[in-house]
Amino acid sequence: MKKIIDTKHAPAAIGPYSQGVSMGNLVFTSGQLPLVPETMAFVEGGIKEQAAQSLSNLKAVLEESGAALDSVLKTTCFLADMEDFAAFNEVYLEIFGTDAAPARSCVEAARLPKDALVEVEAVAFIK
């Protein structure tokens, strides 16, 4: 049965979508922007700060679903500028490591919502 994921620990949806959806033991998150949930404003700083906030928001949605960062199977990462790839990877590595890192796609997008520098979505399993 399909279950809608909703948590106050991640930004509210800024459109007609859910923060995440689970079915069975799988959870699919919507793209997480670097918005601070309490203010719905971007975290201050550049790509590293925005990447950390997007991944923090992703973690909150996953935890609300019963999943966790270590149960992520696949991420899709969108960067406003591929020149930020190395800096983004530094933050991503801190979160996921290399030993059990999920599969990943990382692409440059012409423009992200609210002109974010980064957006991250994931597919994970609920343990």
Short mmCIF file of C-alpha atoms in Angstrom, two decimals:
data_model
loop_
_atom_site.label_atom_id
_atom_site.label_comp_id
_atom_site.label_asym_id
_atom_site.label_seq_id
_atom_site.Cartn_x
_atom_site.Cartn_y
_atom_site.Cartn_z
CA MET A 1 0.00 0.00 0.00
CA LYS A 2 1.31 3.45 -0.94
CA LYS A 3 2.21 5.69 2.01
CA ILE A 4 2.94 9.42 1.80
CA ILE A 5 5.99 10.57 3.78
CA ASP A 6 5.66 13.94 5.53
CA THR A 7 8.02 15.37 8.14
CA LYS A 8 8.53 18.81 9.65
CA HIS A 9 12.26 18.03 9.81
CA ALA A 10 12.57 18.62 6.04
CA PRO A 11 11.25 21.49 3.93
CA ALA A 12 7.60 21.39 2.98
CA ALA A 13 6.90 20.65 -0.66
CA ILE A 14 6.91 23.79 -2.80
CA GLY A 15 4.58 22.24 -5.36
CA PRO A 16 2.03 19.46 -5.84
CA TYR A 17 4.23 16.60 -4.66
CA SER A 18 5.12 14.67 -1.51
CA GLN A 19 8.45 14.74 0.32
CA GLY A 20 8.52 11.02 -0.27
CA VAL A 21 6.43 7.96 -0.99
CA SER A 22 6.89 4.42 0.24
CA MET A 23 5.41 1.16 -0.94
CA GLY A 24 6.32 -2.09 0.69
CA ASN A 25 9.90 -1.77 1.84
CA LEU A 26 10.93 0.82 -0.77
CA VAL A 27 10.93 4.58 -0.34
CA PHE A 28 11.30 7.17 -3.10
CA THR A 29 12.15 10.71 -2.06
CA SER A 30 11.46 13.86 -3.95
CA GLY A 31 14.45 16.04 -4.72
CA GLN A 32 15.65 17.77 -1.59
CA LEU A 33 16.70 21.38 -1.95
CA PRO A 34 19.05 23.13 0.49
CA LEU A 35 16.18 24.84 2.30
CA VAL A 36 16.22 25.15 6.08
CA PRO A 37 12.91 23.56 7.15
CA GLU A 38 12.09 26.17 9.81
CA THR A 39 12.57 29.19 7.53
CA MET A 40 12.15 27.73 4.02
CA ALA A 41 15.17 29.85 3.05
CA PHE A 42 18.43 28.57 1.62
CA VAL A 43 21.17 27.77 4.06
CA GLU A 44 23.86 30.45 3.93
CA GLY A 45 27.04 29.64 2.04
CA GLY A 46 28.02 27.99 -1.20
CA ILE A 47 27.88 24.53 -2.71
CA LYS A 48 29.28 22.69 0.32
CA GLU A 49 26.76 24.23 2.71
CA GLN A 50 23.91 23.69 0.26
CA ALA A 51 24.97 20.07 -0.35
CA ALA A 52 25.11 19.40 3.40
CA GLN A 53 21.62 20.90 3.89
CA SER A 54 20.13 18.96 0.97
CA LEU A 55 21.57 15.73 2.38
CA SER A 56 20.33 16.60 5.87
CA ASN A 57 16.85 17.10 4.44
CA LEU A 58 17.14 13.81 2.59
CA LYS A 59 18.10 12.08 5.83
CA ALA A 60 15.02 13.53 7.58
CA VAL A 61 12.65 12.25 4.89
CA LEU A 62 14.29 8.83 4.92
CA GLU A 63 14.11 8.56 8.71
CA GLU A 64 10.43 9.56 8.70
CA SER A 65 9.80 6.66 6.30
CA GLY A 66 11.67 4.14 8.46
CA ALA A 67 14.69 4.05 6.15
CA ALA A 68 18.12 5.61 6.72
CA LEU A 69 21.12 6.92 4.83
CA ASP A 70 22.76 3.49 5.04
CA SER A 71 19.78 1.93 3.28
CA VAL A 72 19.94 4.19 0.23
CA LEU A 73 20.20 2.17 -2.97
CA LYS A 74 20.43 5.02 -5.52
CA THR A 75 20.74 8.78 -5.52
CA THR A 76 20.23 11.25 -8.30
CA CYS A 77 22.11 14.49 -7.78
CA PHE A 78 21.51 17.66 -9.73
CA LEU A 79 24.08 20.45 -9.79
CA ALA A 80 23.51 23.93 -11.18
CA ASP A 81 27.18 24.00 -12.21
CA MET A 82 29.32 20.92 -12.89
CA GLU A 83 32.32 23.00 -11.75
CA ASP A 84 30.95 22.27 -8.23
CA PHE A 85 31.30 18.50 -8.75
CA ALA A 86 34.50 18.08 -6.68
CA ALA A 87 33.23 20.22 -3.79
CA PHE A 88 29.88 18.39 -3.84
CA ASN A 89 31.72 15.05 -3.76
CA GLU A 90 33.62 16.09 -0.62
CA VAL A 91 30.34 16.57 1.27
CA TYR A 92 28.71 13.48 -0.29
CA LEU A 93 31.70 11.37 0.74
CA GLU A 94 31.34 12.51 4.37
CA ILE A 95 27.72 11.30 4.36
CA PHE A 96 27.91 8.07 2.35
CA GLY A 97 31.58 7.04 2.45
CA THR A 98 32.93 4.69 -0.20
CA ASP A 99 32.57 1.16 1.19
CA ALA A 100 28.79 0.94 0.83
CA ALA A 101 28.03 4.04 -1.22
CA PRO A 102 24.78 3.88 -3.17
CA ALA A 103 24.60 3.87 -6.94
CA ARG A 104 24.47 7.46 -8.19
CA SER A 105 23.83 9.70 -11.13
CA CYS A 106 25.06 13.28 -10.98
CA VAL A 107 24.11 15.71 -13.70
CA GLU A 108 24.21 19.42 -14.37
CA ALA A 109 20.78 20.98 -14.64
CA ALA A 110 20.16 24.18 -16.58
CA ARG A 111 18.26 25.55 -13.59
CA LEU A 112 17.05 24.15 -10.29
CA PRO A 113 13.99 25.27 -8.31
CA LYS A 114 14.51 28.59 -6.53
CA ASP A 115 17.93 28.76 -8.24
CA ALA A 116 19.44 26.22 -5.83
CA LEU A 117 22.99 25.05 -6.43
CA VAL A 118 22.09 21.41 -5.70
CA GLU A 119 19.16 19.00 -5.35
CA VAL A 120 19.34 15.35 -4.26
CA GLU A 121 16.77 12.55 -4.45
CA ALA A 122 17.04 8.92 -3.41
CA VAL A 123 15.57 5.44 -3.53
CA ALA A 124 16.07 3.45 -0.33
CA PHE A 125 14.75 0.39 1.44
CA ILE A 126 13.07 0.26 4.82
CA LYS A 127 14.88 -2.18 7.10
#
